[in-house]
Amino acid sequence: MKIGITCYPTYGGSGAVATELGIALAHRGHEIHFITYRQPFRLPAFLPRVFFHEVDVGRYPLFEYPPYDLALSVRMHEVVLAHRLDLLHCHYAIPHATSAWIAKEMLEPTRPDIKVLTTLHGTDITIVGQDPSFHAITKFSIEKSDRLTAVSRFLQQETISAFGDTGSRIEVIPNFVDPAVYDRARYPGSRGAFGDGRPVLMHISNFRPVKRVADIVRVFARVTAELPSLLVMVGDGPDRIVAEREAARLGVQDQVMFLGKIESVAPLLASADLYLLPTDRESFGLSALEALASGTPVIGARAGGLPEVVEDGVTGALCEVGDVEAMAAAAMRILGDRDLWHKMSRAAASDARARYSLDDVVSRYERLYADALR
Ligand code: GMT
């Protein structure tokens, strides 16, 4: 098949999933065309059967807000015609599904057979889509998609309750990991990467308010007071300053490292003892899955789709949103008992492989594409 993929190319779970899906599909012989405003961050420079089409939003002084959505529609239209694409797969509803619908309308005279699939990732439904400025267009765009998928059962239900009957069945196709990449055994030296053998707690995100990064620092401050540890924070975003200030306020700033954006996180995750994700509205939690696959148990919030990914008491611990005491207690229980940690680490790696392996999930997308085109 010839597939166009549109996603947010910058740091973020939906872009990571879209890019890794495209790469896996190309390995299987499909031709993949990324249509985005920048080269997706996990896309290597060159791969056979993978092409990148940059969306250029011309600058005109009249436009205080350059119309990216329209430029994207035009690029989609152009790439479908030039490369005879079979379908457009949009990751994140707004504005990608809207732009794809416009492109599809424009293609009606020449390519009425083009199909549009949209994968809902989370905040496109839970935050942006429910903002009054975007609710109607989100509903319209997802109704117009030929196929819809959501990355968790939680998100499927959220979509139904926010938008009612979307006119098409929402299939749950979860995120996935490449077990060959997220493998603790592959990075044997990484355990000591942070120095002196103290336990390493880690978090990776775009530091948006939904991630509750101050809670991470609060949990860590309680843990390190009992069990001297390190906190490694990877990524960047608006609330990084919030986390930095909280670390200073709690007097743990010398034990917290902010590494900024790092593209290849597998060696980092393999060096961590625990992964923290206390977010209150995580539709899936790709970074938690990557941690589990790396044999790193996860302490998180019992919210959103995270309970579908982390098995409480088996591959990590889930606590109520904001309950930093309970999260710290769970972290100390796991870190303080090496047998328990090893048991959880093994369970995490094997559960991630059993339920979220790249091969199985990519096959499900392939079947969905074939079904849409039939
Ligand atoms: O985090 C966001 O604001 C958006 C989005 C993204 O682009 O990274 O994240 C969502 O998609 C990921 C990939 O499917 C999921 O793993 C994240 O849980 C989800 N984020 C939220 O629901 C907050």
Coordinates of C-alpha atoms and ligand atoms in Angstrom, one line a residue:
M1 CA 0.0 0.0 0.0
K2 CA 1.0 3.6 -0.4
I3 CA 0.2 5.5 2.8
G4 CA 0.4 9.1 3.7
I5 CA 1.0 9.8 7.4
T6 CA 0.5 13.1 9.1
C7 CA 1.4 13.8 12.7
Y8 CA 2.9 16.4 15.0
P9 CA 6.6 15.9 14.2
T10 CA 8.0 17.3 17.4
Y11 CA 8.6 15.7 20.7
G12 CA 5.5 13.8 21.8
G13 CA 3.9 10.4 22.0
S14 CA 1.6 10.7 19.0
G15 CA 4.5 11.8 16.7
A16 CA 6.6 8.9 18.0
V17 CA 3.8 6.3 17.4
A18 CA 3.1 7.7 13.9
T19 CA 6.7 7.7 12.9
E20 CA 7.5 4.2 14.3
L21 CA 4.4 2.9 12.6
G22 CA 5.5 4.3 9.3
I23 CA 9.0 2.8 9.7
A24 CA 7.6 -0.6 10.5
L25 CA 5.2 -0.5 7.6
A26 CA 8.0 0.5 5.3
H27 CA 10.0 -2.6 6.5
R28 CA 7.0 -4.6 5.5
G29 CA 7.2 -3.3 2.0
H30 CA 4.6 -0.5 2.0
E31 CA 5.5 2.9 0.7
I32 CA 5.2 5.6 3.3
H33 CA 4.9 9.4 2.8
F34 CA 5.2 11.6 5.9
I35 CA 3.4 14.9 5.2
T36 CA 4.3 17.2 8.1
Y37 CA 5.8 20.7 8.7
R38 CA 9.1 19.2 9.9
Q39 CA 10.9 15.9 9.7
P40 CA 9.4 13.7 12.4
F41 CA 11.8 13.5 15.4
R42 CA 12.2 9.7 15.4
L43 CA 12.6 9.4 11.6
P44 CA 16.2 8.6 10.6
A45 CA 17.7 10.5 7.6
F46 CA 17.1 7.8 5.0
L47 CA 15.1 4.6 4.9
P48 CA 14.0 2.6 1.8
R49 CA 10.4 3.3 0.8
V50 CA 10.1 6.3 3.3
F51 CA 9.6 9.8 2.0
F52 CA 9.1 13.1 3.7
H53 CA 7.0 16.0 2.3
E54 CA 7.4 19.2 4.1
V55 CA 4.3 21.4 4.5
D56 CA 5.4 25.0 3.8
V57 CA 3.1 27.6 5.2
G58 CA 4.0 30.7 3.2
R59 CA 4.3 33.9 5.1
Y60 CA 2.1 36.8 4.0
P61 CA 2.0 40.0 6.1
L62 CA -1.8 39.9 6.2
F63 CA -1.8 36.6 8.0
E64 CA -1.3 37.1 11.7
Y65 CA -2.1 33.4 12.0
P66 CA -0.6 31.6 8.9
P67 CA -3.2 29.0 7.7
Y68 CA -1.2 25.8 8.3
D69 CA -4.4 23.6 8.1
L70 CA -5.0 24.8 4.5
A71 CA -1.4 24.4 3.5
L72 CA -1.5 20.8 4.8
S73 CA -4.7 20.1 2.8
V74 CA -3.0 21.3 -0.3
R75 CA 0.1 19.2 0.3
M76 CA -2.0 16.1 1.0
H77 CA -3.9 16.7 -2.2
E78 CA -0.6 17.1 -4.1
V79 CA 1.1 14.0 -2.6
V80 CA -1.9 11.8 -3.1
L81 CA -2.0 12.7 -6.8
A82 CA 1.8 12.6 -7.4
H83 CA 2.4 9.3 -5.6
R84 CA -0.9 7.7 -6.1
L85 CA -1.5 7.1 -2.4
D86 CA -4.2 4.7 -1.3
L87 CA -4.9 6.4 2.1
L88 CA -4.1 9.1 4.5
H89 CA -3.5 8.2 8.1
C90 CA -3.9 11.2 10.5
H91 CA -2.5 11.0 14.0
Y92 CA -4.2 13.5 16.3
A93 CA -7.5 14.8 15.2
I94 CA -6.9 18.6 15.1
P95 CA -6.1 19.8 12.5
H96 CA -5.0 16.8 10.7
A97 CA -8.3 15.0 10.2
T98 CA -9.9 18.3 9.2
S99 CA -7.2 19.0 6.6
A100 CA -7.5 15.4 5.3
W101 CA -11.3 15.9 4.8
I102 CA -10.6 19.1 2.8
A103 CA -8.0 17.2 0.7
K104 CA -10.5 14.4 0.2
E105 CA -13.2 16.8 -1.0
M106 CA -10.6 18.3 -3.4
L107 CA -9.7 14.8 -4.7
E108 CA -13.3 13.9 -5.4
P109 CA -13.2 14.4 -9.2
T110 CA -9.9 12.5 -9.6
R111 CA -9.4 10.1 -6.7
P112 CA -12.8 9.5 -5.1
D113 CA -11.4 6.2 -3.7
I114 CA -8.9 7.9 -1.3
K115 CA -9.5 6.9 2.3
V116 CA -8.9 8.8 5.5
L117 CA -8.1 7.1 8.8
T118 CA -7.7 9.0 12.0
T119 CA -6.0 7.8 15.2
L120 CA -7.1 9.6 18.3
H121 CA -4.2 10.0 20.8
G122 CA -5.6 11.8 23.8
T123 CA -5.6 15.5 24.3
D124 CA -7.1 15.9 20.8
I125 CA -10.3 14.5 22.5
T126 CA -9.8 15.1 26.3
I127 CA -8.6 18.7 26.2
V128 CA -8.4 20.4 22.7
G129 CA -11.4 18.6 21.3
Q130 CA -13.6 19.6 24.2
D131 CA -12.6 23.3 24.1
P132 CA -15.6 25.2 22.8
S133 CA -13.4 26.7 20.1
F134 CA -12.7 23.2 18.6
H135 CA -15.6 20.9 19.7
A136 CA -17.7 21.2 16.6
I137 CA -14.8 20.9 14.1
T138 CA -13.4 17.9 16.0
K139 CA -16.8 16.2 15.9
F140 CA -17.2 16.9 12.3
S141 CA -13.7 15.8 11.3
I142 CA -13.8 12.5 13.2
E143 CA -17.3 11.8 11.7
K144 CA -15.9 12.4 8.2
S145 CA -12.9 10.0 8.7
D146 CA -13.5 6.6 7.0
R147 CA -11.9 4.8 9.9
L148 CA -11.2 5.8 13.5
T149 CA -8.9 4.3 16.1
A150 CA -8.2 5.2 19.7
V151 CA -5.1 4.2 21.6
S152 CA -7.0 2.9 24.6
R153 CA -10.4 1.8 25.8
F154 CA -10.5 4.8 28.0
L155 CA -10.1 7.2 25.0
Q156 CA -12.7 5.2 23.0
Q157 CA -15.2 5.8 25.8
E158 CA -14.2 9.5 26.3
T159 CA -14.7 10.1 22.6
I160 CA -18.2 8.5 22.7
S161 CA -19.2 10.5 25.7
A162 CA -17.8 13.8 24.3
F163 CA -19.0 13.5 20.8
G164 CA -21.8 10.9 20.9
D165 CA -22.2 8.6 18.0
T166 CA -19.3 9.4 15.8
G167 CA -20.8 7.7 12.8
S168 CA -18.1 5.1 12.7
R169 CA -17.0 2.4 15.1
I170 CA -13.9 3.4 17.0
E171 CA -11.5 0.6 17.1
V172 CA -9.0 0.4 19.9
I173 CA -5.5 -0.2 18.6
P174 CA -3.0 0.4 21.4
N175 CA 0.4 1.9 21.1
F176 CA 3.3 -0.4 20.8
V177 CA 7.0 -0.9 21.5
D178 CA 9.8 -2.4 19.5
P179 CA 11.1 -5.1 22.0
A180 CA 14.5 -5.1 20.3
V181 CA 15.0 -1.5 21.1
Y182 CA 13.4 -1.2 24.6
D183 CA 15.5 -4.0 26.1
R184 CA 17.4 -3.7 29.3
A185 CA 19.9 -6.3 28.3
R186 CA 20.9 -4.3 25.2
Y187 CA 22.4 -1.5 27.3
P188 CA 24.4 -3.3 30.0
G189 CA 26.6 -0.3 30.9
S190 CA 23.7 2.1 31.3
R191 CA 22.9 1.2 34.9
G192 CA 25.9 3.1 36.1
A193 CA 25.5 6.0 33.8
F194 CA 24.4 8.3 36.5
G195 CA 27.3 7.7 38.8
D196 CA 27.3 6.3 42.2
G197 CA 24.8 3.4 42.2
R198 CA 22.0 5.4 43.9
P199 CA 18.5 4.3 42.6
V200 CA 17.4 6.4 39.6
L201 CA 13.8 7.6 39.3
M202 CA 13.0 8.9 35.8
H203 CA 10.3 10.8 34.0
I204 CA 10.1 11.7 30.3
S205 CA 7.5 14.1 28.8
N206 CA 6.7 17.4 27.2
F207 CA 6.3 19.0 30.6
R208 CA 2.7 20.1 30.0
P209 CA 0.4 20.8 33.0
V210 CA -1.4 17.4 32.4
K211 CA 1.8 15.6 33.4
R212 CA 1.8 17.0 37.0
V213 CA 5.6 17.3 37.1
A214 CA 5.5 19.0 40.5
D215 CA 4.1 15.8 41.9
I216 CA 7.1 13.9 40.5
V217 CA 9.5 16.2 42.4
R218 CA 7.3 15.8 45.6
V219 CA 7.3 12.1 45.4
F220 CA 11.1 12.1 44.8
A221 CA 11.7 14.4 47.7
R222 CA 10.0 11.9 50.1
V223 CA 11.8 8.9 48.6
T224 CA 15.3 10.5 48.7
A225 CA 14.8 11.6 52.3
E226 CA 14.6 7.9 53.2
L227 CA 16.6 6.3 50.5
P228 CA 19.1 8.6 48.8
S229 CA 18.3 8.5 45.1
L230 CA 18.5 10.6 41.9
L231 CA 15.7 12.0 39.8
V232 CA 16.3 12.2 36.0
M233 CA 13.9 14.4 34.1
V234 CA 14.0 14.1 30.3
G235 CA 12.2 16.5 27.9
D236 CA 11.1 20.0 28.0
G237 CA 8.0 22.2 28.0
P238 CA 6.1 24.9 29.8
D239 CA 6.2 23.2 33.3
R240 CA 9.9 22.5 33.4
I241 CA 10.3 25.7 35.4
V242 CA 7.6 24.5 37.8
A243 CA 9.5 21.3 38.4
E244 CA 12.8 23.2 38.8
R245 CA 11.3 25.6 41.3
E246 CA 9.7 22.7 43.3
A247 CA 13.0 20.9 43.4
A248 CA 14.7 24.1 44.8
R249 CA 11.8 24.7 47.3
L250 CA 12.2 21.2 48.6
G251 CA 16.0 21.4 48.7
V252 CA 16.6 18.5 46.4
Q253 CA 17.8 20.4 43.4
D254 CA 21.3 18.8 43.6
Q255 CA 19.7 15.4 43.2
V256 CA 17.6 16.2 40.2
M257 CA 19.0 16.3 36.7
F258 CA 17.1 18.0 33.9
L259 CA 18.5 16.6 30.7
G260 CA 16.3 18.4 28.2
K261 CA 15.0 16.8 25.0
I262 CA 16.7 13.6 24.0
E263 CA 15.6 11.6 21.0
S264 CA 16.7 8.1 21.8
V265 CA 15.4 7.3 25.2
A266 CA 15.8 3.5 25.3
P267 CA 19.3 3.6 26.9
L268 CA 18.1 6.0 29.5
L269 CA 15.0 4.0 30.4
A270 CA 17.3 0.9 30.7
S271 CA 19.3 2.8 33.3
A272 CA 16.3 3.7 35.5
D273 CA 15.0 1.8 38.6
L274 CA 11.6 3.4 38.5
Y275 CA 9.6 5.4 36.1
L276 CA 7.2 8.1 37.4
L277 CA 4.0 9.2 35.6
P278 CA 1.5 10.8 38.0
T279 CA -0.4 12.5 35.2
D280 CA -4.2 13.0 35.7
R281 CA -5.4 12.4 32.2
E282 CA -3.1 10.2 30.3
S283 CA -5.0 8.4 27.5
F284 CA -2.3 5.7 27.2
G285 CA 1.2 6.7 28.4
L286 CA 3.6 5.6 25.7
S287 CA 6.6 6.5 27.8
A288 CA 5.2 4.2 30.6
L289 CA 5.0 1.4 28.1
E290 CA 8.6 2.1 26.9
A291 CA 9.7 2.0 30.5
L292 CA 7.9 -1.3 31.2
A293 CA 9.4 -2.9 28.1
S294 CA 12.8 -1.7 29.4
G295 CA 12.2 -3.6 32.6
T296 CA 11.6 -0.4 34.6
P297 CA 8.5 -0.6 36.9
V298 CA 6.1 2.3 36.7
I299 CA 4.6 4.4 39.6
G300 CA 1.6 6.3 38.2
A301 CA -1.8 7.6 38.7
R302 CA -4.9 5.5 38.5
A303 CA -6.4 7.7 35.8
G304 CA -7.1 7.7 32.0
G305 CA -5.8 4.8 30.1
L306 CA -2.8 4.2 32.4
P307 CA -4.5 1.3 34.2
E308 CA -4.7 -0.5 30.9
V309 CA -0.9 -0.3 30.5
V310 CA 0.4 -0.7 34.1
E311 CA -0.8 -3.7 36.1
D312 CA -1.0 -2.4 39.7
G313 CA 1.1 -4.6 42.0
V314 CA 2.5 -6.6 39.1
T315 CA 4.4 -4.3 36.8
G316 CA 4.3 -1.2 39.0
A317 CA 1.9 0.7 41.3
L318 CA -1.1 2.9 40.6
C319 CA -2.3 5.5 43.2
E320 CA -5.0 8.2 43.2
V321 CA -4.2 11.4 41.3
G322 CA -2.2 13.8 43.5
D323 CA -1.6 11.2 46.3
V324 CA 2.2 11.8 46.5
E325 CA 2.4 10.0 49.9
A326 CA 1.0 6.8 48.4
M327 CA 3.3 7.1 45.3
A328 CA 6.3 7.7 47.5
A329 CA 5.4 4.8 49.8
A330 CA 5.0 2.5 46.7
A331 CA 8.3 3.7 45.3
M332 CA 10.1 3.0 48.6
R333 CA 8.5 -0.4 48.9
I334 CA 9.7 -1.5 45.5
L335 CA 13.2 0.1 45.7
G336 CA 13.7 -1.3 49.2
D337 CA 13.1 -4.9 48.3
R338 CA 15.5 -6.1 45.5
D339 CA 13.6 -9.3 45.0
L340 CA 10.4 -7.5 44.5
W341 CA 12.1 -5.0 42.1
H342 CA 13.5 -7.9 40.0
K343 CA 10.2 -9.7 40.0
M344 CA 8.4 -6.5 38.8
S345 CA 11.1 -5.7 36.3
R346 CA 10.8 -9.1 34.7
A347 CA 7.0 -9.0 34.7
A348 CA 7.0 -5.5 33.2
A349 CA 9.3 -6.5 30.3
S350 CA 7.3 -9.6 29.5
D351 CA 3.9 -8.0 29.8
A352 CA 4.9 -5.2 27.5
R353 CA 6.1 -7.7 25.0
A354 CA 3.0 -9.9 25.3
R355 CA 0.4 -7.2 25.0
Y356 CA 2.0 -4.4 23.0
S357 CA 4.5 -5.9 20.6
L358 CA 5.2 -4.0 17.4
D359 CA 4.5 -6.9 15.2
D360 CA 1.0 -7.5 16.5
V361 CA -0.1 -3.9 16.6
V362 CA 1.3 -3.0 13.1
S363 CA -0.5 -6.1 11.7
R364 CA -3.7 -4.7 13.2
Y365 CA -3.2 -1.4 11.4
E366 CA -2.5 -3.3 8.1
R367 CA -5.7 -5.2 8.5
L368 CA -7.6 -1.9 9.1
Y369 CA -6.1 -0.3 6.0
A370 CA -7.0 -3.3 3.9
D371 CA -10.5 -3.3 5.3
A372 CA -10.9 0.5 4.6
L373 CA -9.7 0.0 1.0
R374 CA -11.9 -3.0 0.3
Ligands
GMT1 O1 0.5 14.7 25.4 C1 -0.2 15.3 24.6 O2 -0.5 16.5 24.9 C2 -0.6 14.8 23.3 C3 -0.1 13.5 22.8 C4 1.2 13.6 22.1 O3 1.2 14.0 21.0 O4 2.1 13.2 22.7 O5 -0.1 12.5 23.8 C5 -1.0 11.5 23.7 O6 -0.7 10.5 22.8 C6 0.3 9.6 23.2 C7 0.5 8.6 22.1 O7 -0.7 7.9 21.8 C8 -0.2 8.9 24.5 O8 0.7 7.9 24.9 C9 -0.4 9.9 25.6 O9 -1.0 9.3 26.7 C10 -1.4 11.0 25.1 N1 -1.3 12.1 26.1 C11 -2.4 12.4 26.9 O10 -3.4 11.8 26.9 C12 -2.1 13.4 27.9

